[in-house]
Every structure is written in structure tokens, then in C-alpha cells.
């Protein structure tokens, strides 16, 4: 089992701090104006293309593109970027239930043909009723997961190449199909920590995706989903969503983490925690429990830092340390059964280079990558993990 490395496209905006990086909305932190602020890189297609091309150049397999009212539409943005890249895949997040499942199946099939097989799907059921209502969705938490199960049944049915009928609580479909099934079928990534989410993952997911909890807690999730899948005669693979702060030395990495933490005043943290605490997502509540809203003990496991989750919803932990430290932690999660690593960092352009030039060669030297990327440029780490001079990222955009 090899490691699959993926990066992240910040389609809501990017920047050098954990706060005010969203160009369009508050991201859970209230602001008086919904406008770009100083130091934020807006998610225009030119900047996102820089990140996508860097990810492809550095050997990442795919980029995750989020979904929500605070960011650009993932389908349209990634299709535009597919025209500016050659091999990079796009892990497109979308919310089932907001469009017809047969239409979603058709969109995915068309996407596969246009992109020549570069689509992966990240199913986001939604753990915040306030945001769901912005989309006109008024189902409660468990009903949303029940609908997701039906949605994915219809999608897979419509991909079979012949008319498909379905009669469920949320969907009634007669003769659903696509003009031509996608080839290959897009892999479905799915996350959820609640009792309602587990059976859906076991029945429908190709890859179960968890946020970055300490290894012991991740193992519990893997065992839980694997057991549910075995009961259904299926096998599910596993992935993890993490931020990274990787540097030539551990001291440099922790200094960067402390700088990010230093930007957070108590009022900002309190406002974010209040907003995030209203989430119905069990996964979000587990993220909040890792730090309890306190800065006192943020290294919750070796090299696993929960500082991001003080103000950010969703993935709230980062791997922090030297390139070797970060590679060690990835190897530790891999030994538990984690195959896919969906990574990010602030800013996403520079951190892609730090990881790709520092950690990826270490993983290659340990035999964890199916393909060993070429060294991106002279003076950067080679596949044996050694480095000549340099190793710092090339800064291609401004910001604070």
C-alpha cells in the first residue's frame, strides 16, 4: 500500500495568517464587511492556477477543492484549472441533495471525459444546519445522511449504462442513466464521525476520510468503518486531512506555528469557538475537544498541533516539525492503514513547495511512494532525502 499525496485549493482566499484569509465571507469569524481585506490573496483563477501547477510539478496526485457558501464553486473552478494542467486530478467536494443525483452523475461523467479521467469526488453531507438552510435545505443531521445514502445509490445506478429505477424516501427515479458511463468511475471520498455517517461510508465510500486526530483515535475510526464495511462484504480504503508546517529544522517549523498563533487575539479565538461550537458535526466537535479552546497544550500528539482549529472549521490540526519529523508522522499514520493524505498549509503556494521539496523526497526514500518524483529544481532534496544548498520555497505572490 503506497502513500497518495494530495494538496488543497483555497477557493475562498489564501494568506499568511489563520484569520481573515477568506476573500468572500467571514469563515465563522464575524467581520463588519464581506470584502477582501489586507493581506488576503483572492481566489482568482491566476493564483489558483499557480497552486495547481505547483502541486502537479511537485508530484501531488490531486488537489481537494472545498464546497460551501464561502468559496467558489468547485465544479466550475476545477474544470477551468483542468485546462491549465496535464496530470493533476481534482478532488471535487460537493453536497448531495442540492441537485438531482442523476444530474450529478451526468456532470461527473462529462467531467471525466473532458478532463480525461482526472475527477475524484468528495461527498460532504453537511454538519451545519445554518449553512444548509442557505442552500434551501431544511433536513436535520441524520436525515441528511439518510438522503446521502440514497443519493449515492442513484449516482452509482445511473453510471451502470442502462436505465436505473429507484424508489426511496428522498428520491424516486425512473430510468435514470447517463449518456455514457464515466471511464474510469470517479472514486468517492466520504467523511463523517457520527453514528449516522458510519453505515453510509461503509456502504458507499471508496475512501473514508477523517480529520487529523491523534493516531490512537484515528485507529479507532479505521477499525469502526472497516468493521461496518466487512459486514456488508466491502473493503474501504482510508485517508486523512491535515495541514502541514514543514521546515529544514524543527525549530523553524515551530517558530512558524508560533507566529500563526501570535496573530490570534483572545477575542478572535472566542468568536470562532462560539461559532464552531454550534456545529452539528460530530467530527467538528471532536476537533474542538482536542484543544478545548485553550492555547495551553496545542501539541496534542508528537508533531500534531491543534492551533489551526482555534479559528478554523473542519480540519484543525497540522503536522509541525522538520521534514523528517513530518515524514515520521505520515509513516506512523500509514502503518495504521491510512493511504491518502490530503494536505494544506498557509499560504498554500509556499507550503506546497516546503512539503514537496522537503518531505516528499523523504517519503520516496522510505519506499512509501508508488512513483518517485524528480527533484523539482537544482539544490533541493533528492530522492535519498539529502539536500544540497537551498530548500526554501520560491515565493511567487505577496501577502502577509
Coordinates of C-alpha atoms in Angstrom, one line a residue:
X1 CA 0.0 0.0 0.0
X2 CA 1.6 3.2 -1.2
X3 CA 1.0 6.7 0.1
X4 CA -1.1 9.0 -2.1
X5 CA -0.3 12.7 -1.6
X6 CA -2.9 15.4 -2.3
X7 CA -2.9 19.2 -1.8
X8 CA -5.6 21.8 -1.3
X9 CA -7.0 24.7 -3.5
X10 CA -8.0 27.7 -1.3
X11 CA -11.0 28.8 -3.4
X12 CA -12.2 31.1 -0.6
X13 CA -8.9 33.0 -0.4
X14 CA -5.5 32.5 0.9
X15 CA -2.9 34.3 3.1
X16 CA -0.2 34.2 5.7
X17 CA -2.4 34.1 8.7
X18 CA -5.1 31.8 10.1
X19 CA -7.7 34.6 10.2
X20 CA -9.1 36.9 7.6
X21 CA -7.9 34.7 4.8
X22 CA -11.3 34.3 3.2
X23 CA -11.9 36.8 0.5
X24 CA -15.7 36.5 0.4
X25 CA -17.2 35.7 3.9
X26 CA -16.2 35.6 7.5
X27 CA -15.4 31.8 7.6
X28 CA -17.0 31.6 11.1
X29 CA -15.5 34.9 12.4
X30 CA -17.7 37.9 12.2
X31 CA -16.5 41.0 10.2
X32 CA -18.3 44.2 9.5
X33 CA -17.8 44.0 5.8
X34 CA -17.7 41.0 3.5
X35 CA -14.9 42.3 1.3
X36 CA -11.3 41.3 0.7
X37 CA -9.0 42.5 3.5
X38 CA -5.4 43.5 3.6
X39 CA -3.0 40.5 3.1
X40 CA -5.6 38.2 1.6
X41 CA -4.9 36.7 -1.8
X42 CA -8.2 36.5 -3.6
X43 CA -9.0 33.2 -5.2
X44 CA -8.8 34.4 -8.8
X45 CA -8.0 31.9 -11.5
X46 CA -4.4 33.1 -12.0
X47 CA -3.5 32.5 -8.3
X48 CA -5.3 29.1 -8.1
X49 CA -3.5 28.1 -11.3
X50 CA -0.2 28.8 -9.7
X51 CA -1.1 26.4 -6.8
X52 CA -2.5 23.8 -9.2
X53 CA 0.6 23.9 -11.4
X54 CA 2.9 23.8 -8.3
X55 CA 1.1 20.8 -7.0
X56 CA 1.4 19.0 -10.3
X57 CA 5.1 20.0 -10.6
X58 CA 5.8 18.8 -7.1
X59 CA 4.3 15.3 -7.6
X60 CA 0.9 15.7 -5.8
X61 CA -1.7 13.4 -7.2
X62 CA -4.7 15.6 -6.7
X63 CA -6.0 18.8 -5.1
X64 CA -9.0 19.0 -2.9
X65 CA -11.4 21.8 -3.7
X66 CA -13.9 22.7 -0.9
X67 CA -17.6 23.4 -1.1
X68 CA -19.7 26.0 0.7
X69 CA -21.2 29.5 0.5
X70 CA -17.8 31.0 1.5
X71 CA -15.9 29.8 -1.6
X72 CA -16.1 29.5 -5.3
X73 CA -18.0 26.6 -6.9
X74 CA -15.7 23.6 -7.0
X75 CA -17.0 22.1 -10.3
X76 CA -16.5 25.2 -12.4
X77 CA -13.2 26.2 -10.8
X78 CA -11.5 22.9 -11.2
X79 CA -12.8 22.4 -14.8
X80 CA -11.1 25.7 -15.7
X81 CA -7.9 24.6 -14.0
X82 CA -8.0 21.2 -15.7
X83 CA -7.3 23.1 -18.9
X84 CA -4.1 24.5 -17.4
X85 CA -2.7 21.3 -16.1
X86 CA -1.9 17.9 -17.6
X87 CA -1.9 15.1 -15.0
X88 CA -3.3 16.6 -11.8
X89 CA -6.5 15.2 -10.5
X90 CA -9.2 17.2 -8.8
X91 CA -10.9 16.0 -5.7
X92 CA -14.2 18.0 -6.1
X93 CA -16.2 18.5 -2.9
X94 CA -19.9 18.7 -3.3
X95 CA -23.1 18.5 -1.2
X96 CA -25.5 15.7 -2.1
X97 CA -29.2 16.7 -2.0
X98 CA -28.8 20.2 -3.5
X99 CA -29.0 18.8 -7.1
X100 CA -30.5 15.8 -8.7
X101 CA -28.4 12.7 -8.2
X102 CA -28.9 11.8 -11.9
X103 CA -27.7 15.3 -12.9
X104 CA -24.7 14.8 -10.6
X105 CA -23.9 11.5 -12.2
X106 CA -24.1 13.2 -15.7
X107 CA -21.9 16.1 -14.5
X108 CA -19.3 13.6 -13.3
X109 CA -19.4 11.6 -16.4
X110 CA -18.9 14.7 -18.6
X111 CA -16.1 15.9 -16.3
X112 CA -14.3 12.6 -16.7
X113 CA -14.4 12.7 -20.5
X114 CA -13.3 16.4 -20.7
X115 CA -10.5 16.0 -18.2
X116 CA -9.5 12.5 -19.4
X117 CA -10.2 10.8 -16.2
X118 CA -9.0 13.3 -13.6
X119 CA -12.1 13.6 -11.4
X120 CA -12.3 12.4 -7.8
X121 CA -15.4 13.1 -5.7
X122 CA -15.6 14.3 -2.1
X123 CA -19.1 13.9 -0.7
X124 CA -19.8 16.5 2.0
X125 CA -23.2 15.8 3.7
X126 CA -23.1 18.9 5.8
X127 CA -22.9 19.4 9.6
X128 CA -24.2 22.9 9.9
X129 CA -27.9 23.5 9.6
X130 CA -27.4 27.2 9.2
X131 CA -25.3 26.8 6.1
X132 CA -27.6 24.1 4.7
X133 CA -30.6 26.5 5.0
X134 CA -28.6 29.0 2.9
X135 CA -28.9 26.4 0.2
X136 CA -32.6 25.8 0.9
X137 CA -32.0 22.5 2.7
X138 CA -34.1 22.0 5.9
X139 CA -33.4 18.4 6.8
X140 CA -31.9 17.6 10.1
X141 CA -28.4 16.0 10.6
X142 CA -29.4 12.3 10.5
X143 CA -31.9 12.8 7.7
X144 CA -29.1 14.4 5.6
X145 CA -27.0 11.3 5.9
X146 CA -30.0 9.1 5.0
X147 CA -30.5 11.2 1.9
X148 CA -26.8 10.9 1.1
X149 CA -27.1 7.1 1.1
X150 CA -29.9 7.3 -1.4
X151 CA -28.2 9.9 -3.5
X152 CA -25.1 7.8 -3.9
X153 CA -27.2 4.7 -4.7
X154 CA -28.8 6.6 -7.5
X155 CA -25.4 8.1 -8.8
X156 CA -23.8 4.6 -9.0
X157 CA -27.0 3.2 -10.5
X158 CA -27.0 5.9 -13.2
X159 CA -23.4 5.0 -14.1
X160 CA -24.3 1.5 -15.0
X161 CA -25.0 2.3 -18.6
X162 CA -28.6 1.1 -18.5
X163 CA -31.9 2.6 -17.1
X164 CA -32.0 2.6 -13.4
X165 CA -35.1 2.8 -11.1
X166 CA -35.0 3.8 -7.5
X167 CA -37.9 4.3 -5.0
X168 CA -36.7 5.8 -1.7
X169 CA -37.8 8.3 0.9
X170 CA -35.9 11.2 -0.7
X171 CA -35.6 10.1 -4.3
X172 CA -37.9 8.5 -6.8
X173 CA -36.1 7.9 -10.2
X174 CA -37.5 6.1 -13.2
X175 CA -34.9 5.1 -15.9
X176 CA -32.1 7.2 -14.6
X177 CA -28.9 7.0 -16.7
X178 CA -26.1 9.0 -18.2
X179 CA -25.4 9.2 -22.0
X180 CA -22.2 7.3 -21.4
X181 CA -20.8 6.0 -18.1
X182 CA -17.7 7.7 -16.8
X183 CA -14.4 5.9 -17.5
X184 CA -12.9 5.4 -15.1
X185 CA -15.6 5.7 -12.4
X186 CA -14.6 8.5 -10.1
X187 CA -13.5 7.4 -6.7
X188 CA -15.8 8.6 -3.9
X189 CA -14.2 10.1 -0.8
X190 CA -16.5 10.4 2.2
X191 CA -16.1 11.6 5.8
X192 CA -18.3 11.6 8.9
X193 CA -17.8 10.7 12.5
X194 CA -21.4 10.3 13.7
X195 CA -23.4 7.1 14.1
X196 CA -25.5 8.1 11.1
X197 CA -22.4 8.6 8.9
X198 CA -20.6 5.3 9.5
X199 CA -23.0 3.0 7.7
X200 CA -23.1 5.4 4.7
X201 CA -19.3 5.3 4.5
X202 CA -19.3 1.5 4.8
X203 CA -21.8 1.1 2.0
X204 CA -20.8 3.7 -0.5
X205 CA -17.3 5.2 0.1
X206 CA -14.2 4.1 -1.8
X207 CA -12.1 6.2 0.6
X208 CA -13.1 7.1 4.2
X209 CA -11.6 10.5 5.0
X210 CA -11.0 11.6 8.6
X211 CA -9.7 14.8 10.0
X212 CA -6.3 14.7 11.7
X213 CA -6.8 13.3 15.2
X214 CA -4.0 11.6 17.2
X215 CA -3.1 8.2 15.9
X216 CA -4.9 6.2 18.6
X217 CA -8.2 8.0 17.8
X218 CA -7.6 7.5 14.0
X219 CA -7.1 3.8 14.6
X220 CA -10.5 3.6 16.4
X221 CA -12.2 5.2 13.4
X222 CA -10.4 2.9 10.9
X223 CA -11.5 -0.2 13.0
X224 CA -15.0 1.1 13.2
X225 CA -15.5 1.8 9.5
X226 CA -13.6 -1.4 8.4
X227 CA -15.9 -3.5 10.6
X228 CA -19.0 -1.9 9.2
X229 CA -17.7 -2.4 5.6
X230 CA -16.8 -6.1 6.3
X231 CA -20.4 -6.7 7.5
X232 CA -21.5 -5.5 4.0
X233 CA -18.9 -7.5 2.1
X234 CA -17.0 -4.4 1.1
X235 CA -13.5 -3.0 1.6
X236 CA -12.9 0.7 2.2
X237 CA -9.6 2.5 2.0
X238 CA -8.7 5.3 4.3
X239 CA -7.4 8.9 4.1
X240 CA -6.6 11.8 6.4
X241 CA -7.0 15.6 6.1
X242 CA -4.1 17.6 7.7
X243 CA -2.3 20.9 7.5
X244 CA 1.5 20.9 7.4
X245 CA 4.3 23.2 8.6
X246 CA 7.5 21.5 7.5
X247 CA 10.9 23.2 7.6
X248 CA 14.6 22.4 7.3
X249 CA 14.6 22.2 11.1
X250 CA 12.0 21.6 13.8
X251 CA 12.8 25.0 15.4
X252 CA 12.0 26.8 12.2
X253 CA 8.7 24.9 11.9
X254 CA 7.6 25.6 15.4
X255 CA 8.6 29.2 15.1
X256 CA 6.2 29.4 12.1
X257 CA 3.4 27.8 14.1
X258 CA 4.0 30.2 17.0
X259 CA 3.9 33.2 14.6
X260 CA 0.5 32.0 13.3
X261 CA -0.7 31.6 16.9
X262 CA 0.7 35.1 17.8
X263 CA -1.7 36.6 15.2
X264 CA -4.7 35.3 17.1
X265 CA -6.1 37.7 19.8
X266 CA -8.4 36.2 22.5
X267 CA -11.5 37.9 21.1
X268 CA -10.9 36.4 17.7
X269 CA -10.5 32.9 19.2
X270 CA -13.5 33.3 21.4
X271 CA -15.7 34.4 18.4
X272 CA -14.5 31.5 16.3
X273 CA -15.1 28.9 19.1
X274 CA -18.6 30.2 19.7
X275 CA -19.4 29.9 16.0
X276 CA -17.8 26.5 15.6
X277 CA -19.4 25.2 18.8
X278 CA -22.9 25.5 17.2
X279 CA -22.0 22.9 14.5
X280 CA -24.0 19.7 14.5
X281 CA -20.9 17.9 13.0
X282 CA -19.6 15.2 15.4
X283 CA -16.3 15.5 13.6
X284 CA -16.2 19.2 14.3
X285 CA -16.9 18.6 18.0
X286 CA -14.1 16.1 18.1
X287 CA -11.8 18.8 16.6
X288 CA -12.8 21.3 19.2
X289 CA -12.3 18.8 22.0
X290 CA -8.6 18.4 21.0
X291 CA -7.8 21.9 22.3
X292 CA -10.8 22.9 24.3
X293 CA -10.4 26.5 23.1
X294 CA -7.2 26.9 25.1
X295 CA -3.7 27.7 23.8
X296 CA -2.1 25.9 26.8
X297 CA -1.5 22.4 25.2
X298 CA -1.7 22.5 21.5
X299 CA 0.8 19.8 20.7
X300 CA -1.8 17.0 21.3
X301 CA 0.5 14.2 20.0
X302 CA 4.1 14.3 18.8
X303 CA 4.3 16.9 16.0
X304 CA 0.5 17.2 15.8
X305 CA -0.6 20.8 16.5
X306 CA -4.2 21.8 17.1
X307 CA -3.6 25.5 16.8
X308 CA -5.3 25.8 13.4
X309 CA -8.6 24.6 15.0
X310 CA -8.8 27.6 17.3
X311 CA -10.2 29.6 14.5
X312 CA -10.7 27.3 11.5
X313 CA -13.7 24.9 11.0
X314 CA -13.1 21.5 9.6
X315 CA -9.5 20.2 9.5
X316 CA -8.0 21.8 12.6
X317 CA -4.6 20.1 13.1
X318 CA -1.2 20.4 11.4
X319 CA 1.9 18.3 11.3
X320 CA 4.7 20.5 12.5
X321 CA 8.4 19.8 12.5
X322 CA 11.4 19.1 10.4
X323 CA 10.9 17.4 7.1
X324 CA 12.0 14.1 8.8
X325 CA 9.6 14.7 11.7
X326 CA 6.6 15.2 9.3
X327 CA 7.7 12.1 7.3
X328 CA 7.8 10.1 10.5
X329 CA 4.2 11.1 11.4
X330 CA 3.0 10.3 7.9
X331 CA 4.7 6.9 8.1
X332 CA 3.0 6.3 11.5
X333 CA -0.5 7.1 10.1
X334 CA 0.3 4.9 7.1
X335 CA 1.1 2.0 9.4
X336 CA -2.4 2.3 10.8
X337 CA -3.9 1.9 7.3
X338 CA -4.0 5.5 6.0
X339 CA -3.3 5.6 2.3
X340 CA -4.4 9.1 1.2
X341 CA -3.0 12.2 2.8
X342 CA -4.9 15.4 1.8
X343 CA -2.7 18.3 2.9
X344 CA -2.6 22.1 3.1
X345 CA -0.8 25.0 4.6
X346 CA -0.8 28.8 4.9
X347 CA -0.1 30.2 2.3
X348 CA -0.9 27.2 0.1
X349 CA 1.6 28.1 -2.6
X350 CA 4.7 28.4 -0.5
X351 CA 3.7 25.4 1.8
X352 CA 3.3 23.2 -1.2
X353 CA 7.0 23.8 -2.0
X354 CA 8.1 23.3 1.5
X355 CA 6.4 19.9 1.6
X356 CA 7.1 18.9 -1.9
X357 CA 10.8 19.8 -1.7
X358 CA 11.3 18.6 1.8
X359 CA 9.0 15.8 2.9
X360 CA 8.2 14.1 -0.4
X361 CA 11.8 13.0 -1.1
X362 CA 11.9 11.6 2.5
X363 CA 8.8 9.5 1.8
X364 CA 10.3 8.3 -1.5
X365 CA 13.5 7.3 0.2
X366 CA 11.4 5.2 2.6
X367 CA 9.7 3.4 -0.2
X368 CA 6.3 4.8 0.6
X369 CA 5.5 6.4 -2.8
X370 CA 4.5 4.4 -5.9
X371 CA 6.3 6.9 -8.1
X372 CA 9.4 8.9 -7.1
X373 CA 9.0 12.5 -8.2
X374 CA 12.0 14.1 -9.8
X375 CA 13.7 16.8 -7.8
X376 CA 11.8 20.0 -8.7
X377 CA 14.9 22.1 -9.2
X378 CA 18.6 22.0 -8.5
X379 CA 19.7 22.3 -4.9
X380 CA 16.5 20.7 -3.5
X381 CA 16.2 17.4 -1.7
X382 CA 16.8 14.4 -3.9
X383 CA 15.0 11.0 -3.6
X384 CA 17.6 9.9 -1.0
X385 CA 16.4 12.6 1.4
X386 CA 19.6 14.5 1.2
X387 CA 19.8 18.1 0.2
X388 CA 22.4 20.4 -1.2
X389 CA 22.1 24.2 -0.7
X390 CA 18.7 25.8 -0.7
X391 CA 15.5 24.1 0.1
X392 CA 13.5 27.3 0.8
X393 CA 10.4 27.8 -1.3
X394 CA 10.2 30.2 -4.2
X395 CA 7.8 33.0 -3.2
X396 CA 5.6 33.8 -6.1
X397 CA 3.0 36.0 -4.6
X398 CA 2.7 38.7 -2.0
X399 CA 0.7 38.8 1.3
X400 CA 1.2 39.0 5.0

